Coordinates of C-alpha atoms and ligand atoms in Angstrom, one line a residue:
M15 CA 110.2 53.6 116.4
P16 CA 113.6 55.3 116.5
L17 CA 113.6 57.8 113.7
D18 CA 116.0 60.8 114.2
I19 CA 115.7 63.8 111.9
I20 CA 118.6 66.1 111.3
V21 CA 117.6 69.5 110.0
G22 CA 119.4 72.7 109.1
A23 CA 118.1 75.4 111.5
Q24 CA 119.4 78.3 109.3
W25 CA 120.0 78.9 105.6
G26 CA 121.8 75.7 105.0
D27 CA 125.6 75.0 105.3
E28 CA 125.2 74.6 109.1
G29 CA 127.6 71.6 109.1
K30 CA 124.9 68.9 108.9
G31 CA 127.3 66.5 107.1
R32 CA 129.6 66.2 110.1
V33 CA 126.7 65.8 112.6
V34 CA 125.1 63.1 110.4
D35 CA 128.5 61.4 110.2
L36 CA 128.7 61.4 114.1
L37 CA 125.1 60.1 114.6
A38 CA 125.3 57.6 111.8
A39 CA 127.7 55.6 114.0
Q40 CA 124.6 54.5 115.9
A41 CA 122.2 54.3 112.9
D42 CA 121.3 51.4 110.7
L43 CA 119.9 53.4 107.8
V44 CA 120.6 57.0 106.7
A45 CA 118.1 58.6 104.3
R46 CA 118.0 61.9 102.3
Y47 CA 114.5 63.2 102.1
N48 CA 114.6 66.5 100.2
G49 CA 116.5 68.6 97.6
G50 CA 119.0 67.3 95.1
D51 CA 122.6 67.9 94.1
N52 CA 122.2 71.6 95.2
A53 CA 123.3 70.3 98.6
G54 CA 126.9 69.9 99.7
H55 CA 127.7 67.8 102.8
T56 CA 131.3 67.7 103.8
V57 CA 132.7 65.0 106.0
T58 CA 136.3 64.8 107.1
V59 CA 137.7 61.5 108.3
G60 CA 141.4 61.6 109.0
E61 CA 143.2 62.8 105.9
K62 CA 140.2 62.3 103.7
T63 CA 137.5 65.0 103.1
F64 CA 134.3 63.8 101.3
K65 CA 132.1 66.3 99.6
L66 CA 128.7 64.7 98.9
H67 CA 125.8 66.3 97.1
L68 CA 123.3 63.6 96.7
I69 CA 124.2 60.3 98.5
P70 CA 123.6 60.5 102.2
S71 CA 126.8 61.3 104.0
G72 CA 126.0 58.6 106.6
I73 CA 127.1 56.0 103.9
I74 CA 130.7 56.6 104.8
H75 CA 130.1 54.4 107.9
P76 CA 130.5 50.8 106.5
H77 CA 127.6 49.4 108.6
T78 CA 124.9 51.8 107.3
V79 CA 122.5 51.5 104.3
G80 CA 122.0 54.8 102.5
L81 CA 118.6 55.7 101.0
I82 CA 117.3 58.4 98.7
G83 CA 113.7 59.1 99.4
N84 CA 110.8 60.1 97.2
G85 CA 111.2 63.8 98.2
V86 CA 114.6 64.0 96.5
V87 CA 115.2 65.1 92.9
V88 CA 117.9 63.0 91.4
N89 CA 120.4 64.0 88.7
P90 CA 121.6 60.6 87.6
A91 CA 124.8 61.9 86.2
T92 CA 125.8 63.4 89.6
L93 CA 124.6 60.3 91.4
I94 CA 126.7 58.0 89.3
A95 CA 129.8 60.3 89.5
E96 CA 129.4 60.3 93.3
M97 CA 129.0 56.5 93.4
E98 CA 132.2 56.2 91.4
M99 CA 134.0 58.7 93.7
L100 CA 133.0 56.7 96.8
A101 CA 133.9 53.4 95.2
A102 CA 137.3 54.7 94.3
A103 CA 137.8 55.7 98.0
G104 CA 137.0 52.1 99.0
I105 CA 133.4 52.7 100.1
D106 CA 130.9 50.0 99.1
V107 CA 128.1 51.5 97.0
S108 CA 126.5 48.2 95.9
P109 CA 122.7 47.9 95.8
Q110 CA 122.9 46.3 99.3
R111 CA 124.2 49.6 100.6
L112 CA 122.4 52.2 98.5
R113 CA 118.7 52.2 97.7
L114 CA 116.7 54.7 95.6
S115 CA 113.0 55.4 95.9
F116 CA 111.1 54.6 92.7
A117 CA 109.0 57.7 93.4
A118 CA 112.0 60.1 93.4
H119 CA 111.9 62.5 90.5
L120 CA 114.7 62.9 87.9
I121 CA 116.6 66.1 87.1
T122 CA 117.4 66.2 83.4
P123 CA 119.8 68.5 81.4
A124 CA 116.6 70.2 80.2
H125 CA 115.7 71.2 83.8
R126 CA 119.2 72.6 84.3
A127 CA 119.0 74.6 81.0
L128 CA 115.7 76.0 82.2
D129 CA 117.1 76.9 85.7
Q130 CA 119.9 78.8 83.9
A131 CA 117.5 80.6 81.5
Q132 CA 115.1 81.5 84.2
E133 CA 117.8 82.9 86.5
S134 CA 119.3 85.0 83.6
A135 CA 115.8 86.3 82.8
R136 CA 115.3 87.4 86.4
G137 CA 118.0 90.0 86.1
K138 CA 118.4 92.0 89.3
G139 CA 115.7 89.8 90.9
Q140 CA 117.8 86.7 90.8
I141 CA 117.4 84.1 93.5
G142 CA 120.9 83.0 93.2
T143 CA 120.0 79.4 92.6
T144 CA 122.7 76.7 92.4
L145 CA 121.7 76.2 88.7
R146 CA 121.3 72.5 89.3
G147 CA 117.8 72.4 87.8
I148 CA 116.2 72.0 91.2
G149 CA 113.3 74.4 90.8
P150 CA 112.3 73.2 87.3
A151 CA 112.5 69.5 88.4
Y152 CA 110.1 70.2 91.3
T153 CA 107.9 72.3 88.9
S154 CA 107.6 69.3 86.6
K155 CA 106.7 67.1 89.6
V156 CA 104.0 69.5 90.9
S157 CA 102.6 70.0 87.4
R158 CA 102.4 66.2 87.1
Q159 CA 104.7 66.0 84.2
G160 CA 107.8 64.8 86.1
L161 CA 110.0 61.8 85.2
R162 CA 110.4 59.3 88.1
L163 CA 113.1 56.7 88.8
L164 CA 110.3 54.2 88.3
D165 CA 110.1 55.3 84.7
L166 CA 113.7 54.2 84.1
L167 CA 112.7 50.6 84.6
D168 CA 110.9 50.5 81.3
R169 CA 113.8 51.6 79.1
I170 CA 111.9 51.7 75.8
A171 CA 108.9 53.6 77.1
F172 CA 111.3 56.0 78.9
Q173 CA 113.0 57.0 75.7
N174 CA 109.7 58.4 74.4
V175 CA 108.8 60.1 77.7
L176 CA 112.3 61.7 77.7
R177 CA 111.9 62.9 74.1
S178 CA 108.6 64.5 74.8
H179 CA 110.0 66.2 78.0
I180 CA 112.9 67.6 76.0
D181 CA 110.6 68.8 73.2
E182 CA 108.4 70.6 75.6
V183 CA 111.3 72.3 77.5
N184 CA 112.8 73.2 74.1
R185 CA 109.6 75.0 73.2
I186 CA 109.9 77.0 76.4
L187 CA 113.6 77.7 76.1
T188 CA 113.4 79.0 72.6
A189 CA 110.1 80.8 72.7
L190 CA 110.3 82.4 76.2
Y191 CA 114.0 82.7 76.9
N192 CA 115.6 82.9 73.5
A193 CA 117.9 80.1 74.6
P194 CA 119.3 77.3 72.4
A195 CA 117.3 74.0 72.1
L196 CA 118.8 70.8 73.4
D197 CA 119.4 67.8 71.0
P198 CA 117.3 65.0 72.5
E199 CA 119.0 62.0 70.9
P200 CA 122.4 62.1 72.7
L201 CA 120.4 62.6 76.0
V202 CA 118.2 59.6 75.2
A203 CA 121.3 57.5 74.8
E204 CA 122.9 58.9 77.9
F205 CA 119.8 58.2 80.0
D206 CA 119.6 54.7 78.7
R207 CA 123.1 54.1 80.2
Y208 CA 121.9 55.6 83.5
A209 CA 118.8 53.4 83.5
E210 CA 120.9 50.3 83.1
K211 CA 123.3 51.3 85.9
L212 CA 120.6 52.5 88.4
A213 CA 117.9 49.8 87.9
P214 CA 119.2 47.4 90.6
Y215 CA 119.1 50.3 93.1
I216 CA 115.5 51.3 92.7
C217 CA 113.0 50.0 95.3
D218 CA 110.2 51.1 97.6
V219 CA 112.1 53.1 100.2
S220 CA 109.0 54.0 102.2
A221 CA 108.2 50.3 102.7
L222 CA 111.8 49.4 103.4
L223 CA 112.0 52.1 106.1
S224 CA 108.7 51.2 107.7
E225 CA 109.7 47.6 108.0
S226 CA 113.1 48.5 109.3
L227 CA 111.6 50.8 112.0
A228 CA 109.1 48.1 112.9
H229 CA 112.1 45.8 113.5
G230 CA 113.7 48.3 115.8
Q231 CA 116.4 49.5 113.5
R232 CA 117.6 53.1 113.9
V233 CA 116.9 55.5 111.0
L234 CA 118.6 58.8 110.5
A235 CA 116.8 61.3 108.2
E236 CA 119.4 63.6 106.7
G237 CA 118.0 67.0 105.7
A238 CA 119.6 69.2 103.0
Q239 CA 119.5 73.0 102.9
G240 CA 117.8 74.6 105.9
T241 CA 114.6 75.8 107.6
L242 CA 114.9 79.3 106.2
L243 CA 115.2 77.9 102.6
D244 CA 112.0 75.9 103.0
L245 CA 109.5 76.5 100.2
D246 CA 106.6 77.0 102.6
H247 CA 108.3 78.3 105.7
G248 CA 111.5 80.1 104.5
T249 CA 112.3 83.5 103.2
Y250 CA 110.1 83.1 100.1
P251 CA 110.8 83.7 97.2
F252 CA 114.5 83.4 98.1
V253 CA 114.1 79.7 99.0
T254 CA 114.7 76.3 97.4
S255 CA 111.8 74.3 96.0
S256 CA 111.5 71.6 98.6
N257 CA 110.7 71.2 102.3
P258 CA 113.9 70.9 104.3
T259 CA 112.1 71.2 107.6
A260 CA 111.5 68.2 109.8
P261 CA 107.9 67.4 108.7
G262 CA 109.3 67.2 105.1
A263 CA 111.2 64.1 106.3
L264 CA 108.0 62.2 106.8
V265 CA 106.5 63.2 103.4
G266 CA 109.9 62.9 101.6
L267 CA 110.5 59.3 102.9
G268 CA 106.9 58.1 103.0
L269 CA 106.7 57.7 106.8
G270 CA 103.7 58.2 109.0
L271 CA 103.2 60.6 111.9
G272 CA 104.6 59.4 115.1
S273 CA 107.8 57.9 113.8
A274 CA 110.1 60.6 114.9
E275 CA 112.0 60.5 118.2
R276 CA 114.6 63.2 118.1
V277 CA 114.6 66.3 115.9
I278 CA 118.1 67.8 115.9
G279 CA 118.5 71.3 114.6
V280 CA 122.1 71.9 113.3
T281 CA 122.9 75.5 114.0
K282 CA 126.1 77.3 113.2
A283 CA 127.5 79.5 116.0
F284 CA 127.1 82.4 113.6
Q285 CA 124.8 83.0 110.6
T286 CA 125.6 82.4 106.9
R287 CA 123.7 82.4 103.6
V288 CA 124.4 81.9 99.9
G289 CA 122.3 83.5 97.2
A290 CA 120.0 86.5 97.5
G291 CA 117.4 87.3 100.1
P292 CA 117.0 89.1 103.5
F293 CA 119.7 88.7 106.2
P294 CA 119.2 91.2 109.1
T295 CA 122.4 90.3 111.0
E296 CA 124.7 90.3 107.9
V297 CA 128.1 91.9 108.5
T298 CA 130.6 93.2 106.0
G299 CA 134.2 94.4 106.0
D300 CA 137.0 92.9 108.1
L301 CA 134.6 91.0 110.4
A302 CA 133.0 89.3 107.4
L303 CA 136.4 88.3 106.1
R304 CA 137.3 87.0 109.5
L305 CA 134.1 84.9 109.8
R306 CA 134.2 83.7 106.2
G307 CA 137.9 82.6 106.1
S308 CA 140.2 82.8 103.2
G309 CA 138.9 79.9 101.2
Q310 CA 142.1 77.9 101.8
N311 CA 140.4 75.4 104.2
P312 CA 137.6 73.1 103.4
W313 CA 135.6 74.5 106.3
D314 CA 135.9 78.2 105.2
E315 CA 132.6 79.8 104.2
Y316 CA 132.5 79.1 100.4
G317 CA 129.7 77.1 98.8
T318 CA 130.5 73.3 98.6
T319 CA 128.4 73.1 95.4
T320 CA 129.0 76.4 93.7
G321 CA 132.2 77.8 95.4
R322 CA 130.5 81.1 95.9
P323 CA 131.6 83.1 99.0
R324 CA 128.9 82.9 101.7
R325 CA 127.3 86.0 103.2
V326 CA 128.1 86.0 107.0
G327 CA 126.7 87.6 110.1
W328 CA 125.9 87.2 113.8
L329 CA 123.6 84.5 115.2
D330 CA 120.0 85.5 114.8
M331 CA 117.9 84.2 117.7
V332 CA 114.6 85.4 116.4
L333 CA 115.1 83.1 113.4
L334 CA 116.4 80.3 115.6
R335 CA 113.3 80.4 117.8
Y336 CA 111.2 80.3 114.7
A337 CA 113.2 77.2 113.4
A338 CA 112.7 75.6 116.8
R339 CA 108.9 76.0 116.4
I340 CA 108.5 75.1 112.8
N341 CA 110.6 71.9 113.2
G342 CA 109.6 70.9 116.7
L343 CA 113.3 70.7 117.6
T344 CA 114.1 68.5 120.5
E345 CA 117.8 69.5 120.6
S346 CA 120.4 71.6 118.9
A347 CA 123.9 70.7 117.6
L348 CA 126.0 73.9 117.6
T349 CA 128.8 73.9 115.0
K350 CA 131.9 76.0 114.3
L351 CA 132.1 77.5 117.8
D352 CA 135.9 77.5 117.3
I353 CA 135.6 80.1 114.6
L354 CA 134.5 82.7 117.1
S355 CA 137.7 82.4 119.2
G356 CA 139.7 85.6 119.3
L357 CA 136.8 88.0 118.8
P358 CA 136.6 90.5 121.6
T359 CA 132.8 90.7 121.6
I360 CA 130.2 88.4 120.3
Q361 CA 126.9 89.8 119.2
I362 CA 123.6 87.9 119.3
C363 CA 120.4 89.2 117.8
V364 CA 117.6 89.0 120.3
A365 CA 114.9 91.0 118.6
Y366 CA 114.1 93.2 115.6
R367 CA 113.3 96.9 115.3
D368 CA 111.0 98.3 112.7
G369 CA 110.5 102.0 113.3
D370 CA 109.2 102.3 116.8
K371 CA 108.0 98.6 116.9
I372 CA 110.1 95.9 118.5
Y373 CA 109.5 92.3 117.5
S374 CA 111.0 89.3 119.4
D375 CA 109.1 86.9 117.2
L376 CA 108.3 87.1 113.5
P377 CA 105.0 88.9 112.8
Y378 CA 104.6 87.4 109.2
G379 CA 107.2 84.7 109.0
P380 CA 110.7 85.1 107.7
S381 CA 109.9 86.4 104.2
H382 CA 109.0 89.7 105.7
I383 CA 112.2 90.6 107.5
S384 CA 114.0 92.9 105.0
P385 CA 112.9 96.1 106.6
F386 CA 113.9 95.0 110.1
Q387 CA 117.1 96.0 112.0
A388 CA 118.7 93.6 114.4
I389 CA 118.8 94.4 118.1
Y390 CA 121.8 92.9 119.6
E391 CA 123.0 91.8 123.0
D392 CA 126.8 91.9 123.4
L393 CA 128.6 89.0 125.0
P394 CA 132.3 88.9 125.9
G395 CA 134.4 86.8 123.6
W396 CA 137.3 84.4 124.5
D397 CA 140.9 84.0 123.3
V398 CA 141.4 80.3 123.8
D399 CA 141.6 78.1 120.8
L400 CA 138.8 75.5 121.2
K401 CA 140.0 72.9 118.7
E402 CA 141.4 70.6 121.4
V403 CA 138.5 71.1 123.9
R404 CA 136.4 67.9 124.5
R405 CA 134.6 68.6 127.7
W406 CA 132.1 71.3 128.8
A407 CA 134.2 72.0 131.9
D408 CA 137.2 72.9 129.7
L409 CA 135.4 75.5 127.7
P410 CA 136.2 79.1 128.6
V411 CA 133.5 80.6 130.8
Q412 CA 132.6 83.1 128.1
A413 CA 132.0 80.3 125.5
R414 CA 129.8 78.5 128.1
A415 CA 127.8 81.7 128.7
Y416 CA 127.3 82.0 124.9
I417 CA 125.9 78.4 124.7
L418 CA 123.7 78.9 127.7
R419 CA 122.3 82.1 126.3
I420 CA 121.5 80.3 123.0
E421 CA 119.7 77.6 124.9
E422 CA 117.8 80.2 126.9
L423 CA 116.7 82.3 123.9
S424 CA 115.8 79.3 121.7
G425 CA 114.2 77.2 124.4
V426 CA 116.1 74.1 123.0
P427 CA 118.9 72.3 124.8
V428 CA 122.3 72.2 123.0
R429 CA 123.4 68.6 123.1
L430 CA 126.5 68.7 120.9
V431 CA 129.1 71.4 120.1
S432 CA 131.6 71.0 117.3
V433 CA 135.0 72.7 117.5
G434 CA 136.6 71.6 114.3
P435 CA 136.0 69.5 111.2
E436 CA 137.4 66.2 112.5
R437 CA 135.1 63.4 113.8
A438 CA 136.7 63.7 117.2
Q439 CA 136.4 67.5 117.5
V440 CA 133.1 67.6 119.4
I441 CA 131.9 68.2 122.9
D442 CA 129.1 65.8 123.8
L443 CA 126.7 67.5 126.3
T444 CA 124.2 64.6 126.6
Ligands
IMP10 P1 118.2 76.1 94.4 O1 117.9 75.1 95.5 O2 119.4 75.7 93.5 O3 117.0 76.4 93.5 O4 118.6 77.5 95.0 C1 117.6 78.3 95.8 C2 118.3 79.0 96.9 O5 118.7 78.0 97.9 C3 119.6 79.8 96.6 O6 119.7 80.9 97.4 C4 120.7 78.8 96.9 O7 121.9 79.4 97.2 C5 120.1 78.1 98.1 N1 120.6 76.8 98.4 C6 120.3 75.7 97.7 N2 120.9 74.6 98.2 C7 121.7 75.0 99.2 C8 122.5 74.4 100.2 O8 122.7 73.2 100.2 N3 123.1 75.2 101.1 C9 122.9 76.5 101.1 N4 122.1 77.2 100.3 C10 121.5 76.4 99.3

């Protein structure tokens, strides 16, 4: 049963899109299992760069079928805009190539308005959400008041469900947050158009996947965000509202235990984060500017979804070991190693200090790391530009030492190293 799961091993933005794009070459189906259009997966093919938020990035390969699982929250406006963008780029997004789970929940403009109002009300305690309505949509789901893609199939009944959803959110917006109410009627008309467009795509993704796996087809589960943003296992409350970790793939696609073969943790060669929350290895000043880039290149460290500059820092091996455990990683894909070229010394966090206590593993999970100081090991850097390197043997000895140390400290073999945004800019270590 060849199911491979790709997860972010850090705070998201690890470069999952390009790893999915590579592995999708051998997959028959590629499925998103969590999150919504808060994600931003970038894939560069030749001259073209695709920035996808909702549709699995594996769909760029013409032989794959893209799926959106029940664990995803779907903003139909974003989905349709993305379908149109792909179609304009010559990529087939017919119902033969894209399937949506009937059990996935919808994000409405009311959820987005609520996200905005709640973030403003948090003041200094802001999470720094993407304002895409993610938290409120999952809140509706958990409180059993959500709207599902299945509901779109009965267009008349859906109009009433949508009206009462907007009425309810309006009461909260006006009474609790002093925010303007939404006018339901234009939204009812808008969603009716979405229902017509999306109906042919809605199916039982769980059943389709199980059947495909039983027939020996290869499925790639494409995680969004990252382990440390997981609602249960991340730096709570500075997390997203879904489960990006590998077990989330089974729940979010409706697959049983035992389906997974490889669990690939995509890990950036340094650490980044957008939004608020603890970050023990964060750096500032010139080094931060150097790691972040100017924003001129698609791969610079600015949010794909929000354009916000990302916080940057050294690779944190305490957190990576934790990610290996929580996900059951079988291998790592190390991205953006090329960015470290030219730095005289590379630091790697091997443990934390809290007063006179030293921790090499997390005592109470990652939400408790704010008071900790990183303890670093210094490794020598390298000057060579790595962009043209394609073989392990051609890597400078210092870069090899860095990779070997990451393997040693995480206990997970590195199987792939990326040295640039292009499909070909990888070193395969399998
Ligand atoms: P939300 O998912 O919009 O509710 O945002 C919650 C937190 O997750 C914020 O810190 C966001 O910046 C972060 N976040 C959400 N999606 C992504 C992503 O795809 N990459 C990186 N951070 C994300």
